Amino acid sequence: MRAISLLVVLALASAGLPARAAQDGLGRVRSLRITILSTMLADGDELGEWGFAALVEADGRRILFDTGAHTDVVLKNAQTLGVDLAGVPEVVLSHNHGDHVGGLLTLRRSVMARSPAALSRVHVATGIFFPRTTFNPGIEDNPALLLKPEYEGTGGVFVVHDRPVQLYPGVWLTGPVPRKYPERNWSGSGRVKTPGGWVEDNIPEDQAMVFDTDRGLVVLFGCGHAGIINTLDYARAIVRPARIHAIVGGVHLFAASDETLDWTAQKLAGFGLDNLMGAHCTGIEPVYRFRAALGLDRRHAVVGAVGAYFDLDGGVFPRNIAR
Ligand SMILES: [Zn+2]
Ligand SMILES: [Zn+2]
């Protein structure tokens, strides 16, 4: 099998195709499930909050994406859902905000005695540790920066990415996303100290995960501060210009204007979108707008709830509350 793959690579290389094309077919995810562990909508015994977290299972690799807002909500939800995070070595943090990093220390401490390697490696993008202020100048207000020493004190490490990276075959991190379109998906109230000085905080480190599958790209968002279209456009540039098979997570359109939603829907239609599990800061109205505008139905476009999951083979499993 390996020899055949090598031959394919050599054949493509000799045909003068770019390196990215040579990876096509060789870096695909074959099995994928993304389970929501924190968002506002919850069912049964799970807890909802303004925050986001999800467990990624891709070809047997398990990665925790974001950690919720409260210190204990993801821990509790994982226990209730029967998800054992002791077998999850890696974490991805989409950005610095407290509703995505709030559970990190609790989760790490909950598993490290049993499994020192669990949740011990955190992938982040350049900018996440830049100093921040919001309402009180001079008071450090970056939750990720504030928890960094304590997390590292547990033996955990941060891996900072300044560009896209393929962590495993077909499993990508965008790193910082170029802001090609003027999507303003952030509050505007924060300031960040970049190498160039203090500027309005547009959350420069905001990143998404991208999974390259035979059905197209699956993109997992935390808060989508870089913009849903900017991120998808970039994902198609760095991975491959495929259709978007699924969007999962928060894309910060809960307060977007009708014009913004119409523009976004039109762009999404241009990419082609098969499944939408809009959670967290996506907002409920935008999910339904996109469902209608893109000709999707209740099986393919839902508001994400805690415990809901997207599966590459089975599609969207919304749980009872969101059916
Ligand atoms: Zn945020
Ligand atoms: Zn958020």
mmCIF file of C-alpha atoms and ligand atoms in Angstrom:
data_model
loop_
_atom_site.group_PDB
_atom_site.id
_atom_site.type_symbol
_atom_site.label_atom_id
_atom_site.label_comp_id
_atom_site.label_asym_id
_atom_site.label_seq_id
_atom_site.Cartn_x
_atom_site.Cartn_y
_atom_site.Cartn_z
ATOM 1 C CA MET A 1 0.000 0.000 0.000
ATOM 2 C CA ARG A 2 2.783 2.359 0.934
ATOM 3 C CA ALA A 3 4.593 1.576 -2.323
ATOM 4 C CA ILE A 4 1.457 2.411 -4.291
ATOM 5 C CA SER A 5 1.096 5.725 -2.443
ATOM 6 C CA LEU A 6 4.706 6.558 -3.157
ATOM 7 C CA LEU A 7 4.185 5.815 -6.835
ATOM 8 C CA VAL A 8 1.189 8.137 -6.909
ATOM 9 C CA VAL A 9 3.248 10.893 -5.306
ATOM 10 C CA LEU A 10 6.057 10.400 -7.777
ATOM 11 C CA ALA A 11 3.638 10.348 -10.698
ATOM 12 C CA LEU A 12 2.000 13.581 -9.576
ATOM 13 C CA ALA A 13 5.322 15.214 -8.860
ATOM 14 C CA SER A 14 6.628 14.290 -12.281
ATOM 15 C CA ALA A 15 3.473 15.744 -13.834
ATOM 16 C CA GLY A 16 4.529 19.091 -12.409
ATOM 17 C CA LEU A 17 1.547 19.470 -10.096
ATOM 18 C CA PRO A 18 1.935 21.579 -6.967
ATOM 19 C CA ALA A 19 2.700 19.872 -3.690
ATOM 20 C CA ARG A 20 -0.830 20.415 -2.415
ATOM 21 C CA ALA A 21 -2.322 18.484 -5.309
ATOM 22 C CA ALA A 22 0.106 15.662 -4.636
ATOM 23 C CA GLN A 23 -1.405 15.357 -1.162
ATOM 24 C CA ASP A 24 -4.943 14.979 -2.494
ATOM 25 C CA GLY A 25 -6.262 11.538 -1.733
ATOM 26 C CA LEU A 26 -3.306 10.796 0.483
ATOM 27 C CA GLY A 27 -4.353 13.082 3.316
ATOM 28 C CA ARG A 28 -8.047 12.342 3.748
ATOM 29 C CA VAL A 29 -9.909 11.641 6.929
ATOM 30 C CA ARG A 30 -11.902 8.402 6.580
ATOM 31 C CA SER A 31 -13.879 8.397 9.813
ATOM 32 C CA LEU A 32 -14.907 11.509 11.702
ATOM 33 C CA ARG A 33 -17.225 12.345 14.554
ATOM 34 C CA ILE A 34 -17.498 15.750 16.255
ATOM 35 C CA THR A 35 -19.514 15.760 19.518
ATOM 36 C CA ILE A 36 -20.551 19.018 21.168
ATOM 37 C CA LEU A 37 -19.603 19.150 24.865
ATOM 38 C CA SER A 38 -20.511 22.785 25.581
ATOM 39 C CA THR A 39 -22.962 25.195 23.999
ATOM 40 C CA MET A 40 -26.081 27.074 25.078
ATOM 41 C CA LEU A 41 -28.648 24.398 24.279
ATOM 42 C CA ALA A 42 -28.660 21.345 26.568
ATOM 43 C CA ASP A 43 -30.871 18.320 27.067
ATOM 44 C CA GLY A 44 -31.484 15.811 29.852
ATOM 45 C CA ASP A 45 -28.814 16.040 32.544
ATOM 46 C CA GLU A 46 -26.309 18.094 30.554
ATOM 47 C CA LEU A 47 -25.536 21.735 31.296
ATOM 48 C CA GLY A 48 -25.722 24.620 28.854
ATOM 49 C CA GLU A 49 -23.632 27.793 29.014
ATOM 50 C CA TRP A 50 -22.397 30.644 26.828
ATOM 51 C CA GLY A 51 -19.355 28.768 25.610
ATOM 52 C CA PHE A 52 -18.162 26.065 23.293
ATOM 53 C CA ALA A 53 -16.286 22.775 23.349
ATOM 54 C CA ALA A 54 -16.342 19.687 21.161
ATOM 55 C CA LEU A 55 -14.645 16.309 21.032
ATOM 56 C CA VAL A 56 -13.096 15.389 17.682
ATOM 57 C CA GLU A 57 -12.588 11.719 16.793
ATOM 58 C CA ALA A 58 -10.813 11.433 13.451
ATOM 59 C CA ASP A 59 -9.475 8.083 12.252
ATOM 60 C CA GLY A 60 -9.056 6.977 15.863
ATOM 61 C CA ARG A 61 -7.337 10.173 17.029
ATOM 62 C CA ARG A 62 -9.172 12.124 19.714
ATOM 63 C CA ILE A 63 -8.721 15.883 20.135
ATOM 64 C CA LEU A 64 -10.575 18.257 22.452
ATOM 65 C CA PHE A 65 -11.517 21.485 20.657
ATOM 66 C CA ASP A 66 -12.058 24.351 23.151
ATOM 67 C CA THR A 67 -13.043 23.824 26.780
ATOM 68 C CA GLY A 68 -16.213 25.815 27.563
ATOM 69 C CA ALA A 69 -16.659 28.846 29.828
ATOM 70 C CA HIS A 70 -17.217 27.603 33.371
ATOM 71 C CA THR A 71 -14.482 25.656 35.073
ATOM 72 C CA ASP A 72 -16.626 22.529 35.428
ATOM 73 C CA VAL A 73 -19.305 22.436 32.715
ATOM 74 C CA VAL A 74 -17.384 20.439 30.119
ATOM 75 C CA LEU A 75 -16.124 18.076 32.828
ATOM 76 C CA LYS A 76 -19.694 17.472 34.005
ATOM 77 C CA ASN A 77 -21.097 17.141 30.492
ATOM 78 C CA ALA A 78 -18.361 14.714 29.458
ATOM 79 C CA GLN A 79 -19.097 12.556 32.512
ATOM 80 C CA THR A 80 -22.832 12.619 31.820
ATOM 81 C CA LEU A 81 -22.297 11.706 28.179
ATOM 82 C CA GLY A 82 -19.861 8.915 29.042
ATOM 83 C CA VAL A 83 -16.913 10.636 27.336
ATOM 84 C CA ASP A 84 -13.604 9.783 29.029
ATOM 85 C CA LEU A 85 -11.116 12.573 28.353
ATOM 86 C CA ALA A 86 -8.252 10.610 29.950
ATOM 87 C CA GLY A 87 -7.650 9.097 26.520
ATOM 88 C CA VAL A 88 -7.419 12.460 24.780
ATOM 89 C CA PRO A 89 -3.826 13.737 24.584
ATOM 90 C CA GLU A 90 -4.351 16.949 22.606
ATOM 91 C CA VAL A 91 -6.368 20.123 22.809
ATOM 92 C CA VAL A 92 -6.973 22.865 20.247
ATOM 93 C CA LEU A 93 -7.942 26.313 21.517
ATOM 94 C CA SER A 94 -9.602 28.415 18.840
ATOM 95 C CA HIS A 95 -8.815 31.733 20.562
ATOM 96 C CA ASN A 96 -8.178 33.396 23.924
ATOM 97 C CA HIS A 97 -11.721 34.157 25.095
ATOM 98 C CA GLY A 98 -12.926 32.897 28.449
ATOM 99 C CA ASP A 99 -15.917 31.045 26.988
ATOM 100 C CA HIS A 100 -13.467 28.762 25.131
ATOM 101 C CA VAL A 101 -10.573 28.375 27.579
ATOM 102 C CA GLY A 102 -12.469 28.393 30.908
ATOM 103 C CA GLY A 103 -12.439 24.632 31.475
ATOM 104 C CA LEU A 104 -8.829 23.890 30.499
ATOM 105 C CA LEU A 105 -7.235 23.778 33.956
ATOM 106 C CA THR A 106 -10.049 21.782 35.552
ATOM 107 C CA LEU A 107 -10.075 19.277 32.722
ATOM 108 C CA ARG A 108 -6.295 18.822 32.754
ATOM 109 C CA ARG A 109 -6.296 18.313 36.527
ATOM 110 C CA SER A 110 -9.175 15.848 36.310
ATOM 111 C CA VAL A 111 -7.198 13.449 34.124
ATOM 112 C CA MET A 112 -3.477 13.981 34.838
ATOM 113 C CA ALA A 113 -3.253 11.658 37.856
ATOM 114 C CA ARG A 114 -4.644 8.742 35.862
ATOM 115 C CA SER A 115 -2.987 9.709 32.594
ATOM 116 C CA PRO A 116 -0.152 12.278 32.682
ATOM 117 C CA ALA A 117 -0.250 12.685 28.900
ATOM 118 C CA ALA A 118 -3.961 13.454 28.776
ATOM 119 C CA LEU A 119 -4.852 16.989 27.650
ATOM 120 C CA SER A 120 -1.149 17.822 27.939
ATOM 121 C CA ARG A 121 -0.551 19.411 24.537
ATOM 122 C CA VAL A 122 -2.495 22.493 23.440
ATOM 123 C CA HIS A 123 -2.395 23.811 19.886
ATOM 124 C CA VAL A 124 -2.950 27.565 19.597
ATOM 125 C CA ALA A 125 -2.259 30.238 17.000
ATOM 126 C CA THR A 126 0.030 33.258 17.127
ATOM 127 C CA GLY A 127 -1.602 36.134 18.957
ATOM 128 C CA ILE A 128 -3.422 34.137 21.619
ATOM 129 C CA PHE A 129 -0.945 35.294 24.276
ATOM 130 C CA PHE A 130 -0.813 38.948 23.221
ATOM 131 C CA PRO A 131 -1.715 41.208 26.184
ATOM 132 C CA ARG A 132 -5.312 42.466 26.167
ATOM 133 C CA THR A 133 -7.486 45.020 27.901
ATOM 134 C CA THR A 134 -11.229 45.496 27.643
ATOM 135 C CA PHE A 135 -12.727 48.063 30.010
ATOM 136 C CA ASN A 136 -9.906 48.701 32.472
ATOM 137 C CA PRO A 137 -6.678 49.967 30.880
ATOM 138 C CA GLY A 138 -3.645 48.441 32.548
ATOM 139 C CA ILE A 139 -5.543 45.384 33.807
ATOM 140 C CA GLU A 140 -4.583 42.230 31.929
ATOM 141 C CA ASP A 141 -7.732 40.764 30.470
ATOM 142 C CA ASN A 142 -6.547 37.831 28.368
ATOM 143 C CA PRO A 143 -7.864 34.602 29.953
ATOM 144 C CA ALA A 144 -5.455 32.414 27.954
ATOM 145 C CA LEU A 145 -2.451 34.476 29.071
ATOM 146 C CA LEU A 146 -3.646 34.413 32.679
ATOM 147 C CA LEU A 147 -3.993 30.621 32.824
ATOM 148 C CA LYS A 148 -0.770 29.861 30.896
ATOM 149 C CA PRO A 149 1.620 29.601 33.890
ATOM 150 C CA GLU A 150 -0.757 27.417 35.867
ATOM 151 C CA TYR A 151 -1.363 25.115 32.917
ATOM 152 C CA GLU A 152 2.363 24.823 32.210
ATOM 153 C CA GLY A 153 2.820 24.105 35.931
ATOM 154 C CA THR A 154 0.857 20.883 35.400
ATOM 155 C CA GLY A 155 3.418 19.776 32.812
ATOM 156 C CA GLY A 156 1.265 20.827 29.881
ATOM 157 C CA VAL A 157 2.732 22.549 26.826
ATOM 158 C CA PHE A 158 1.410 25.037 24.307
ATOM 159 C CA VAL A 159 2.320 24.647 20.642
ATOM 160 C CA VAL A 160 1.945 27.998 18.865
ATOM 161 C CA HIS A 161 1.241 27.941 15.123
ATOM 162 C CA ASP A 162 1.800 30.981 12.934
ATOM 163 C CA ARG A 163 0.598 29.270 9.745
ATOM 164 C CA PRO A 164 -1.648 26.405 8.616
ATOM 165 C CA VAL A 165 -0.538 22.980 9.737
ATOM 166 C CA GLN A 166 -1.644 19.450 8.904
ATOM 167 C CA LEU A 167 -1.542 17.765 12.304
ATOM 168 C CA TYR A 168 -2.435 14.325 10.910
ATOM 169 C CA PRO A 169 -3.418 13.144 7.432
ATOM 170 C CA GLY A 170 -6.408 15.272 6.501
ATOM 171 C CA VAL A 171 -6.589 16.990 9.920
ATOM 172 C CA TRP A 172 -5.712 20.670 9.593
ATOM 173 C CA LEU A 173 -5.465 23.761 11.738
ATOM 174 C CA THR A 174 -5.825 27.035 9.871
ATOM 175 C CA GLY A 175 -3.609 29.102 12.175
ATOM 176 C CA PRO A 176 -4.324 32.858 11.905
ATOM 177 C CA VAL A 177 -6.831 33.559 9.115
ATOM 178 C CA PRO A 178 -6.314 36.427 6.601
ATOM 179 C CA ARG A 179 -9.216 38.882 6.751
ATOM 180 C CA LYS A 180 -9.960 39.005 3.023
ATOM 181 C CA TYR A 181 -13.587 40.100 3.429
ATOM 182 C CA PRO A 182 -14.669 42.816 5.898
ATOM 183 C CA GLU A 183 -16.519 40.499 8.261
ATOM 184 C CA ARG A 184 -16.506 42.153 11.691
ATOM 185 C CA ASN A 185 -17.275 39.188 13.886
ATOM 186 C CA TRP A 186 -16.009 40.559 17.161
ATOM 187 C CA SER A 187 -17.315 42.912 19.837
ATOM 188 C CA GLY A 188 -14.991 45.872 19.186
ATOM 189 C CA SER A 189 -14.638 46.611 22.897
ATOM 190 C CA GLY A 190 -11.201 45.046 23.390
ATOM 191 C CA ARG A 191 -7.656 46.229 22.699
ATOM 192 C CA VAL A 192 -4.712 43.972 21.944
ATOM 193 C CA LYS A 193 -0.979 44.628 22.121
ATOM 194 C CA THR A 194 0.475 43.302 18.872
ATOM 195 C CA PRO A 195 4.174 43.600 17.923
ATOM 196 C CA GLY A 196 3.083 46.823 16.179
ATOM 197 C CA GLY A 197 1.462 48.303 19.290
ATOM 198 C CA TRP A 198 -2.009 48.533 20.838
ATOM 199 C CA VAL A 199 -4.862 48.158 18.321
ATOM 200 C CA GLU A 200 -8.545 47.195 18.304
ATOM 201 C CA ASP A 201 -8.730 43.518 19.146
ATOM 202 C CA ASN A 202 -9.982 41.615 16.101
ATOM 203 C CA ILE A 203 -8.799 38.344 17.715
ATOM 204 C CA PRO A 204 -5.900 37.791 15.298
ATOM 205 C CA GLU A 205 -5.276 34.252 16.572
ATOM 206 C CA ASP A 206 -8.767 32.987 15.767
ATOM 207 C CA GLN A 207 -8.435 29.601 14.073
ATOM 208 C CA ALA A 208 -10.591 26.694 12.929
ATOM 209 C CA MET A 209 -10.038 22.974 12.369
ATOM 210 C CA VAL A 210 -10.495 21.604 8.859
ATOM 211 C CA PHE A 211 -10.991 17.947 7.978
ATOM 212 C CA ASP A 212 -10.387 16.875 4.402
ATOM 213 C CA THR A 213 -12.778 14.075 3.471
ATOM 214 C CA ASP A 214 -13.924 12.402 0.262
ATOM 215 C CA ARG A 215 -17.239 14.241 0.680
ATOM 216 C CA GLY A 216 -15.566 17.657 0.979
ATOM 217 C CA LEU A 217 -14.225 19.784 3.816
ATOM 218 C CA VAL A 218 -15.642 19.647 7.329
ATOM 219 C CA VAL A 219 -14.864 22.843 9.258
ATOM 220 C CA LEU A 220 -15.074 23.162 13.042
ATOM 221 C CA PHE A 221 -15.368 26.710 14.414
ATOM 222 C CA GLY A 222 -15.026 28.034 17.961
ATOM 223 C CA CYS A 223 -16.388 31.569 17.653
ATOM 224 C CA GLY A 224 -15.560 32.368 14.043
ATOM 225 C CA HIS A 225 -14.168 35.806 14.911
ATOM 226 C CA ALA A 226 -12.039 35.741 11.737
ATOM 227 C CA GLY A 227 -15.302 35.494 9.786
ATOM 228 C CA ILE A 228 -17.066 32.389 8.548
ATOM 229 C CA ILE A 229 -16.450 33.239 4.894
ATOM 230 C CA ASN A 230 -12.845 34.345 5.456
ATOM 231 C CA THR A 231 -12.193 31.047 7.237
ATOM 232 C CA LEU A 232 -13.895 28.845 4.645
ATOM 233 C CA ASP A 233 -12.210 30.733 1.814
ATOM 234 C CA TYR A 234 -8.834 30.212 3.497
ATOM 235 C CA ALA A 235 -9.551 26.540 4.225
ATOM 236 C CA ARG A 236 -10.280 25.973 0.537
ATOM 237 C CA ALA A 237 -7.043 27.763 -0.353
ATOM 238 C CA ILE A 238 -4.761 25.856 2.016
ATOM 239 C CA VAL A 239 -6.346 22.386 1.901
ATOM 240 C CA ARG A 240 -8.184 22.142 -1.419
ATOM 241 C CA PRO A 241 -11.022 23.996 -3.148
ATOM 242 C CA ALA A 242 -13.629 21.376 -2.327
ATOM 243 C CA ARG A 243 -17.273 21.789 -1.357
ATOM 244 C CA ILE A 244 -17.997 22.368 2.294
ATOM 245 C CA HIS A 245 -19.499 19.119 3.514
ATOM 246 C CA ALA A 246 -20.213 20.410 7.011
ATOM 247 C CA ILE A 247 -19.871 23.405 9.290
ATOM 248 C CA VAL A 248 -19.944 22.692 13.030
ATOM 249 C CA GLY A 249 -19.641 25.175 15.904
ATOM 250 C CA GLY A 250 -19.925 28.897 16.522
ATOM 251 C CA VAL A 251 -19.637 31.517 13.786
ATOM 252 C CA HIS A 252 -20.637 34.650 15.719
ATOM 253 C CA LEU A 253 -23.599 35.750 13.633
ATOM 254 C CA PHE A 254 -26.159 35.921 16.463
ATOM 255 C CA ALA A 255 -26.482 39.695 16.151
ATOM 256 C CA ALA A 256 -25.719 40.002 12.435
ATOM 257 C CA SER A 257 -27.865 42.254 10.248
ATOM 258 C CA ASP A 258 -30.171 40.958 7.534
ATOM 259 C CA GLU A 259 -27.678 42.247 4.964
ATOM 260 C CA THR A 260 -24.806 40.342 6.546
ATOM 261 C CA LEU A 261 -26.838 37.135 6.759
ATOM 262 C CA ASP A 262 -27.915 37.475 3.119
ATOM 263 C CA TRP A 263 -24.332 38.108 1.980
ATOM 264 C CA THR A 264 -23.063 35.174 4.053
ATOM 265 C CA ALA A 265 -25.757 32.830 2.715
ATOM 266 C CA GLN A 266 -24.898 33.815 -0.824
ATOM 267 C CA LYS A 267 -21.212 33.089 -0.245
ATOM 268 C CA LEU A 268 -22.020 29.769 1.419
ATOM 269 C CA ALA A 269 -24.148 28.816 -1.567
ATOM 270 C CA GLY A 270 -21.156 29.537 -3.773
ATOM 271 C CA PHE A 271 -19.035 27.042 -1.842
ATOM 272 C CA GLY A 272 -21.775 24.428 -1.600
ATOM 273 C CA LEU A 273 -22.825 23.382 1.892
ATOM 274 C CA ASP A 274 -24.293 19.983 2.808
ATOM 275 C CA ASN A 275 -24.622 20.088 6.611
ATOM 276 C CA LEU A 276 -24.802 22.808 9.250
ATOM 277 C CA MET A 277 -24.684 22.328 13.006
ATOM 278 C CA GLY A 278 -24.663 25.930 14.182
ATOM 279 C CA ALA A 279 -23.909 26.193 17.888
ATOM 280 C CA HIS A 280 -22.814 28.786 20.452
ATOM 281 C CA CYS A 281 -22.522 32.303 18.963
ATOM 282 C CA THR A 282 -23.962 31.313 15.577
ATOM 283 C CA GLY A 283 -27.360 32.228 16.962
ATOM 284 C CA ILE A 284 -30.613 30.409 16.251
ATOM 285 C CA GLU A 285 -32.079 32.726 13.624
ATOM 286 C CA PRO A 286 -28.990 32.520 11.350
ATOM 287 C CA VAL A 287 -29.181 28.695 11.325
ATOM 288 C CA TYR A 288 -32.756 28.840 10.068
ATOM 289 C CA ARG A 289 -31.962 31.585 7.585
ATOM 290 C CA PHE A 290 -29.144 29.484 6.122
ATOM 291 C CA ARG A 291 -31.314 26.356 6.123
ATOM 292 C CA ALA A 292 -33.866 28.151 3.968
ATOM 293 C CA ALA A 293 -31.439 30.096 1.794
ATOM 294 C CA LEU A 294 -29.338 27.021 0.989
ATOM 295 C CA GLY A 295 -32.253 24.655 0.430
ATOM 296 C CA LEU A 296 -31.281 22.446 3.367
ATOM 297 C CA ASP A 297 -33.796 20.604 5.556
ATOM 298 C CA ARG A 298 -34.182 19.662 9.229
ATOM 299 C CA ARG A 299 -31.948 16.634 8.804
ATOM 300 C CA HIS A 300 -29.055 18.723 7.509
ATOM 301 C CA ALA A 301 -29.220 22.088 9.280
ATOM 302 C CA VAL A 302 -29.790 22.214 13.037
ATOM 303 C CA VAL A 303 -28.957 24.238 16.120
ATOM 304 C CA GLY A 304 -26.254 22.294 17.943
ATOM 305 C CA ALA A 305 -27.033 21.024 21.453
ATOM 306 C CA VAL A 306 -24.764 19.500 24.093
ATOM 307 C CA GLY A 307 -24.311 15.851 23.110
ATOM 308 C CA ALA A 308 -25.299 16.400 19.481
ATOM 309 C CA TYR A 309 -22.787 15.187 16.983
ATOM 310 C CA PHE A 310 -21.857 15.258 13.326
ATOM 311 C CA ASP A 311 -20.654 11.991 11.857
ATOM 312 C CA LEU A 312 -19.069 11.649 8.450
ATOM 313 C CA ASP A 313 -21.068 8.491 7.674
ATOM 314 C CA GLY A 314 -24.359 9.277 9.394
ATOM 315 C CA GLY A 315 -24.562 13.071 9.148
ATOM 316 C CA VAL A 316 -26.145 15.256 11.802
ATOM 317 C CA PHE A 317 -27.436 13.678 15.056
ATOM 318 C CA PRO A 318 -29.228 16.579 16.773
ATOM 319 C CA ARG A 319 -30.600 14.785 19.897
ATOM 320 C CA ASN A 320 -34.233 15.171 20.874
ATOM 321 C CA ILE A 321 -34.184 18.815 21.872
ATOM 322 C CA ALA A 322 -33.125 20.089 18.454
ATOM 323 C CA ARG A 323 -35.078 17.781 16.151
HETATM 324 ZN ZN ZN B 1 -14.655 34.731 21.322
HETATM 325 ZN ZN ZN B 2 -17.298 32.257 22.036
#
